[in-house]
Structure formats: structure tokens, C-alpha cells
PDB file of C-alpha atoms in Angstrom:
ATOM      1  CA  UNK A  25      -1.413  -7.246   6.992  1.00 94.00           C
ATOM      2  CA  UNK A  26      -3.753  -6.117   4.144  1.00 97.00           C
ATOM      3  CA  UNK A  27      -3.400  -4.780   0.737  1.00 98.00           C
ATOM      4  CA  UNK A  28      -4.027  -1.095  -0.615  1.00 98.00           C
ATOM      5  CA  UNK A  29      -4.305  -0.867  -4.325  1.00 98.00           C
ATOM      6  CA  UNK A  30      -3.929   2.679  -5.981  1.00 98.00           C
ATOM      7  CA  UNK A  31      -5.176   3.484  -9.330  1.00 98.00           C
ATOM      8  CA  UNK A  32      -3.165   5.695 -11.869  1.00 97.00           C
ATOM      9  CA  UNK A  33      -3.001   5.504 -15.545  1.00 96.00           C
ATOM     10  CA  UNK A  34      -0.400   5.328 -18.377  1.00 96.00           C
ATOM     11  CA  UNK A  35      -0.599   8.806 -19.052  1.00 92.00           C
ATOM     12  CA  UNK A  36       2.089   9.728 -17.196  1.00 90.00           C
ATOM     13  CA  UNK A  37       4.306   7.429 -19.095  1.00 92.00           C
ATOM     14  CA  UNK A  38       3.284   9.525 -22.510  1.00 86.00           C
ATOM     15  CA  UNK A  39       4.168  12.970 -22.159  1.00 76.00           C
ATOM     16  CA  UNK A  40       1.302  14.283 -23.789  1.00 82.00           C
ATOM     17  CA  UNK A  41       0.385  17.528 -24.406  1.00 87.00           C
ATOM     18  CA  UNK A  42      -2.743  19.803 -22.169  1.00 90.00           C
ATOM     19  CA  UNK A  43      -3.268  17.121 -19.365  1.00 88.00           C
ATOM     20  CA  UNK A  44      -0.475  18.952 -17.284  1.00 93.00           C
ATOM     21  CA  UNK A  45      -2.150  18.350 -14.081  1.00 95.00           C
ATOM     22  CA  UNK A  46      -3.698  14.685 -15.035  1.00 94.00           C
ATOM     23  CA  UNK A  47      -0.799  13.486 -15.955  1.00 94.00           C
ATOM     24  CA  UNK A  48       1.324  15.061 -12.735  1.00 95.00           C
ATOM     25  CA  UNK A  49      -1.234  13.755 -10.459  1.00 97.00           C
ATOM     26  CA  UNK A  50      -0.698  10.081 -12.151  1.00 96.00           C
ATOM     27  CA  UNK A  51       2.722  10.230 -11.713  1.00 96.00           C
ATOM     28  CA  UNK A  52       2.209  11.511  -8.062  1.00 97.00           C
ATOM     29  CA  UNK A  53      -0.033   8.269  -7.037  1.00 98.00           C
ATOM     30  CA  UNK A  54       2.766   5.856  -8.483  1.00 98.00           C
ATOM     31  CA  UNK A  55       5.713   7.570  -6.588  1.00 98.00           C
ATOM     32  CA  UNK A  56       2.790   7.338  -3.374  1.00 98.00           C
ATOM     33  CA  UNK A  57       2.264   3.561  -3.967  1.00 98.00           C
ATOM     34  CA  UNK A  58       6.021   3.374  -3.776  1.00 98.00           C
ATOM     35  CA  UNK A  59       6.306   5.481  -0.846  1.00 98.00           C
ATOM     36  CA  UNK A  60       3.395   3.691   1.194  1.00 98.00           C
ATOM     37  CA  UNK A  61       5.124   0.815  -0.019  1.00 98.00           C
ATOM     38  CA  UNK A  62       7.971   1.427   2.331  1.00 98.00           C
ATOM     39  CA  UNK A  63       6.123   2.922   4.941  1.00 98.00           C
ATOM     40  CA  UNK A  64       3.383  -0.172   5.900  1.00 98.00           C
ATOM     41  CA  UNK A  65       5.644  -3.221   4.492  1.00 98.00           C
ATOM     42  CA  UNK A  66       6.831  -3.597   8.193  1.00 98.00           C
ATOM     43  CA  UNK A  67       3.132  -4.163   9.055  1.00 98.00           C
ATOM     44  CA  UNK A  68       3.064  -6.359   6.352  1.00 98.00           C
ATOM     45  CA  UNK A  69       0.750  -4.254   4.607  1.00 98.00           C
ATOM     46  CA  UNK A  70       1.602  -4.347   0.681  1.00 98.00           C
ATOM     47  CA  UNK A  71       0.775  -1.307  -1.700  1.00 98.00           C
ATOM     48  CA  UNK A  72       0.291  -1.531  -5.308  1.00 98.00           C
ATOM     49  CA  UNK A  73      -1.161   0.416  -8.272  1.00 98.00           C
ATOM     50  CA  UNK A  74      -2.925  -0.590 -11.473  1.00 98.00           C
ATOM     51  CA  UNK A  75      -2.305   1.413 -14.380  1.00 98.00           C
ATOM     52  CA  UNK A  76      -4.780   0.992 -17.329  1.00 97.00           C
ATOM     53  CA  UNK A  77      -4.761   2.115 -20.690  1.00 96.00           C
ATOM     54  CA  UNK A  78      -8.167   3.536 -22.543  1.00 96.00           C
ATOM     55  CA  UNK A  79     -11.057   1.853 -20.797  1.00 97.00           C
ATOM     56  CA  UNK A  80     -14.096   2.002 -22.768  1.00 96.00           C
ATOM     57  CA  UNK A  81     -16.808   3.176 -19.454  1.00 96.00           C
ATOM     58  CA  UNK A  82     -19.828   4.459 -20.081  1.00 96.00           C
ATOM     59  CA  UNK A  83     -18.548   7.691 -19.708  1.00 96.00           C
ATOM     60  CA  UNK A  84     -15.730   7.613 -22.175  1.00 94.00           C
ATOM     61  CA  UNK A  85     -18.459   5.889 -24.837  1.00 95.00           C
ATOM     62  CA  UNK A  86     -20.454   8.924 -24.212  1.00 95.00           C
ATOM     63  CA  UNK A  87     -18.048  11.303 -24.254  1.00 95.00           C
ATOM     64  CA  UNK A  88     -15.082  10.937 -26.402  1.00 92.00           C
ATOM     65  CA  UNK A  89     -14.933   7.495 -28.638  1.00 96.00           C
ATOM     66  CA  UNK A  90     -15.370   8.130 -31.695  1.00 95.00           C
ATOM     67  CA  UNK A  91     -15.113   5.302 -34.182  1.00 95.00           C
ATOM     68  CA  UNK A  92     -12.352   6.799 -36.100  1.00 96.00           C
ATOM     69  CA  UNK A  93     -10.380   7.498 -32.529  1.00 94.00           C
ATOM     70  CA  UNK A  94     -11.066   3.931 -31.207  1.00 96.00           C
ATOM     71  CA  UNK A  95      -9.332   2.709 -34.580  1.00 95.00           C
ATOM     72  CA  UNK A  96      -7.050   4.743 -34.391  1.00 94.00           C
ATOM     73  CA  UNK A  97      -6.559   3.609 -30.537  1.00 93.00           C
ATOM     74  CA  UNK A  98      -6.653  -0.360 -31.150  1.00 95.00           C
ATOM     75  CA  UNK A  99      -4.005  -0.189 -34.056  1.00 94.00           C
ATOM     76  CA  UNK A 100      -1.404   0.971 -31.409  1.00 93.00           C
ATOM     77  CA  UNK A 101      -2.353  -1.799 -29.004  1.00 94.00           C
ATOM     78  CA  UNK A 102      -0.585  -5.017 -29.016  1.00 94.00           C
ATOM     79  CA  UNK A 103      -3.941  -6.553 -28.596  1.00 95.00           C
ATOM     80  CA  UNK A 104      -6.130  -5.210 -30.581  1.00 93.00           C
ATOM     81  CA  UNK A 105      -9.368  -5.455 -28.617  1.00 96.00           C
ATOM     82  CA  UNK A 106     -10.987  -2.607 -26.713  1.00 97.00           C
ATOM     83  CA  UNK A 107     -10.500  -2.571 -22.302  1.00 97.00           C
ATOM     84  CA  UNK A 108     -13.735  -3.028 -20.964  1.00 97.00           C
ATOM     85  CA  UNK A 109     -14.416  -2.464 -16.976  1.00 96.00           C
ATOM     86  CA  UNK A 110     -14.524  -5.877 -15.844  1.00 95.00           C
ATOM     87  CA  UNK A 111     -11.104  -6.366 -17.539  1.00 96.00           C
ATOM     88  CA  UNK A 112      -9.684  -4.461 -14.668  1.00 96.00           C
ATOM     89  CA  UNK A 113     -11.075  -7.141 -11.974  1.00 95.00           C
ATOM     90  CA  UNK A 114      -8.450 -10.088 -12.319  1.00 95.00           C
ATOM     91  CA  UNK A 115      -5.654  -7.584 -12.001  1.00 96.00           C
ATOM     92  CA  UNK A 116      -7.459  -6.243  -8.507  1.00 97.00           C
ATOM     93  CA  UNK A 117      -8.548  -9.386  -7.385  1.00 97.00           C
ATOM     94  CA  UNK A 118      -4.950 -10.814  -7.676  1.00 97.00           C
ATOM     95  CA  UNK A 119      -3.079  -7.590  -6.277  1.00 98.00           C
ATOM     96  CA  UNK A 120      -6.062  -8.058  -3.102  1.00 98.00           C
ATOM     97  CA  UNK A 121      -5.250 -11.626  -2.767  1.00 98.00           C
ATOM     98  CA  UNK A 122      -2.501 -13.771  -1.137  1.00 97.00           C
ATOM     99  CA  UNK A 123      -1.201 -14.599  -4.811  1.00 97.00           C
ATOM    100  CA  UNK A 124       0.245 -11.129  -4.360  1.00 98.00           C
ATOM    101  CA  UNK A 125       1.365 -11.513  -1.007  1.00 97.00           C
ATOM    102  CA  UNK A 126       5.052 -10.776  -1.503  1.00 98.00           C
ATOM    103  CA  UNK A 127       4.044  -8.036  -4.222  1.00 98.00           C
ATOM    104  CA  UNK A 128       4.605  -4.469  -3.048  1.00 98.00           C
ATOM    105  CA  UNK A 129       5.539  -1.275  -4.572  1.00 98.00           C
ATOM    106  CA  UNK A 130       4.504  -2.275  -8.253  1.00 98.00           C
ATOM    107  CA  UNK A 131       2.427  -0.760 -10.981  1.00 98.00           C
ATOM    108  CA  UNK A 132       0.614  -2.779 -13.124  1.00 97.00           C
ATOM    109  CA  UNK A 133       0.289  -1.606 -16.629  1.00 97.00           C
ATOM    110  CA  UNK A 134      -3.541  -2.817 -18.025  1.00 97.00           C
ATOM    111  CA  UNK A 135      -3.274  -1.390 -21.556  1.00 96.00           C
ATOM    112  CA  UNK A 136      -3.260  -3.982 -23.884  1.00 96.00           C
ATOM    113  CA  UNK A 137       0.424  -3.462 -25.231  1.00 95.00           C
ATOM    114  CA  UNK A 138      -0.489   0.110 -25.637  1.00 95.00           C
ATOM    115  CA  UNK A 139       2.868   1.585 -23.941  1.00 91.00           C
ATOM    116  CA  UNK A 140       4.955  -0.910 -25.956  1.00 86.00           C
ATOM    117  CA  UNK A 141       3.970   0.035 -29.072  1.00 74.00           C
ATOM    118  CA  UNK A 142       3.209   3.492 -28.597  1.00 52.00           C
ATOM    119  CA  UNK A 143       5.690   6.416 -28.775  1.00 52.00           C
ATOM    120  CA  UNK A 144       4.225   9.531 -30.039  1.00 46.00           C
ATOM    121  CA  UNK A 145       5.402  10.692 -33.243  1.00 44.00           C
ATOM    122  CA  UNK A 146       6.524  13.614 -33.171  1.00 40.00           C
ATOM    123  CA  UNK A 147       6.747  14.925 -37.071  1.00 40.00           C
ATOM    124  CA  UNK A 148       8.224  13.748 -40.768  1.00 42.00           C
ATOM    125  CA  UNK A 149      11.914  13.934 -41.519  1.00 44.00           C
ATOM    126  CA  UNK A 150      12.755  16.651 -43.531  1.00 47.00           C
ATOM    127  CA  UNK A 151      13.888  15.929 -47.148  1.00 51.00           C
ATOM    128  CA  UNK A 152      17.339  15.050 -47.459  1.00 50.00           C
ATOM    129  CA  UNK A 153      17.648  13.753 -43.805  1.00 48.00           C
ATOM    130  CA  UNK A 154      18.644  10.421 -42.798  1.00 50.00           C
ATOM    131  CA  UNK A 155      15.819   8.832 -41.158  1.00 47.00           C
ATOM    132  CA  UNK A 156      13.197   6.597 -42.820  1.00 46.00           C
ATOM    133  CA  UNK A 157      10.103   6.656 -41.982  1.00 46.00           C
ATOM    134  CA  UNK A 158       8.599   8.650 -38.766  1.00 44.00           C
ATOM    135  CA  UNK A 159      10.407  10.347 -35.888  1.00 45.00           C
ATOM    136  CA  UNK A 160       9.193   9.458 -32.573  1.00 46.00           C
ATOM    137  CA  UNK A 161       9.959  10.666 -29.327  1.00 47.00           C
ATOM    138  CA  UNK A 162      11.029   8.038 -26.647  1.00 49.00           C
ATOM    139  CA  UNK A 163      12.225  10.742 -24.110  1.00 49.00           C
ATOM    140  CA  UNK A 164      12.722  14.229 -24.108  1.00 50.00           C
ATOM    141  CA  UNK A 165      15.748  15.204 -26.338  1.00 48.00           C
ATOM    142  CA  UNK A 166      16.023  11.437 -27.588  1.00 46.00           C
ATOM    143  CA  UNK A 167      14.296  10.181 -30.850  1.00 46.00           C
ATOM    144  CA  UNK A 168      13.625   6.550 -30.913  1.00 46.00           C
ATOM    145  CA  UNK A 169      15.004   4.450 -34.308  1.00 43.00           C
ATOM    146  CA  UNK A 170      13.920   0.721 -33.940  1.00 43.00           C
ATOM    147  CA  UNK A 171      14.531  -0.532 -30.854  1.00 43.00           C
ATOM    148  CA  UNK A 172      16.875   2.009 -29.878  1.00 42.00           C
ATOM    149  CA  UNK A 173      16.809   5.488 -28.229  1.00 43.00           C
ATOM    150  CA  UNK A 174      19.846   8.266 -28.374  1.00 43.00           C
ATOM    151  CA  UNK A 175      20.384  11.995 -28.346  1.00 43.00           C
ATOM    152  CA  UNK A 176      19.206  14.472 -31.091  1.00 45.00           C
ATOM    153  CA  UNK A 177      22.598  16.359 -31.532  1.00 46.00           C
ATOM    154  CA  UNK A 178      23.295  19.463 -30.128  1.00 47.00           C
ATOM    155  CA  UNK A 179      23.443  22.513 -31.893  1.00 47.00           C
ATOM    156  CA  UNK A 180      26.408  24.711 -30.733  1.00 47.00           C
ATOM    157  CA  UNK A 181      27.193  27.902 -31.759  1.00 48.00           C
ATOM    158  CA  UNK A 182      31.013  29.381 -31.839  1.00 51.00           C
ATOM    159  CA  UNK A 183      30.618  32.986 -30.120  1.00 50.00           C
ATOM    160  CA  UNK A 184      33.150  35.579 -31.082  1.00 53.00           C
ATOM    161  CA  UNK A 185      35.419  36.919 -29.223  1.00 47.00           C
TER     162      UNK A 185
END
């Protein structure tokens, strides 16, 4: 037996824009740890993933936060305090140990509520249309209205003949 534990990231649940191959290769290791899932469990061998949110290394401080960004970060977060590293050890500790041991094939979101709250918004209604407030896109070709997705209707065009 043993445990392998894979690392990804919620990117690939966003759909973001110019992290094409970031957010591929994310989406890649969770459809692995599914994979390798099936593969080892007859050796009793379980395979999981973590997926964390924005975690505030040294790197990322140095880097990209900003003050204004990490507001603007936090405020989409169900809990509205910043991921540090050692955040990320009782979620690997547990998916290493035998409190896990008939856990396989899972990813573990570590965001904070980030997902849950987060859609990204895509633009303003127009004036005159029938939303309130935001538009925000919950899948491509759906827009999201509280707790509720659907299709954008279709435009269709009448050729001639």
C-alpha cells in the first residue's frame, strides 16, 4: 500500500484568460490522480491531489501581491484570511495517513471558499436588459443568476432561399 499525493490548483476550475498551458497542465494532473487512481488501487496504493487556491509563498509576496490585489483576492474568499504554506500540511498529512485510507481518486480544494464564491464576471448588462446586477460566467455559453446556471439564447438567423 502507500499513498501518492499530486498537487494541482483551482485554476483549472476558472477558465481564465493567458495561462493556457498552466491551466491545461492542472487539469491534466487531476484527470492523472484519477487515472493512477485506478491503476495502483489493486495494490492498495491510493492517489489523491490537493488543489489550493492563492498561497501567499515567498515567491508570490515578492512577485505579484499587491495590497490592492490581495483585497481584492480575500473579498472573494469565503474565509477571508490569506493561505499561508503551512496551511497546506493538515490536508497532506491526512491524505498520507491511514485517516485517508479508503480515500482515492479525490481532489481536495484548499482555497478558502474561493471557488464557491468566485465566478468571473464577465461584463455589465446593457441598458434595458433584464438582469440586475453583474453577469457572470458559470460555464461556457451559460451565465450564472443566483444559484442557478442556464443557456444564453441562441441567435439564429432565417437564410433566404
Amino acid at each position: 500500500g502507500g499513498s501518492i499525493i499530486n498537487f494541482s490548483s483551482i485554476s483549472f476550475m476558472m477558465a481564465d484568460t493567458g495561462y493556457v498551458t498552466y491551466i491545461t497542465a492542472n487539469a491534466g494532473i487531476v484527470g492523472m490522480t484519477r487515472t493512477l487512481a485506478r491503476e495502483f488501487g489493486a495494490d492498495r496504493i491510493r492517489v489523491n491531489a490537493v488543489a489550493p487556491g492563492w498561497v501567499l509563498t515567498e515567491k508570490q509576496k515578492d512577485l505579484w501581491v499587491t495590497p490592492e490585489s490581495l483585497a481584492r483576492h480575500l473579498a472573494r474568499q469565503c474565509l477571508p484570511d490569506p493561505i499561508q504554506p503551512d496551511d497546506m500540511s493538515g490536508t497532506v498529512l491526512f491524505l498520507a495517513s491511514d485517516a485517508s485510507r479508503m480515500m482515492t481518486s479525490q481532489t481536495l480544494i484548499l482555497d478558502g471558499g474561493y471557488i464557491s464564491s468566485s465566478t468571473m464576471v464577465h461584463k455589465l448588462p446593457r441598458p434595458g436588459s433584464p438582469w440586475t446586477g453583474e453577469r457572470r460566467t458559470c460555464a461556457p455559453g451559460r451565465w450564472v443568476r443566483p444559484a442557478r446556471c442556464w443557456r444564453r439564447p441562441v441567435q439564429r438567423t432565417a437564410w433566404a432561399s
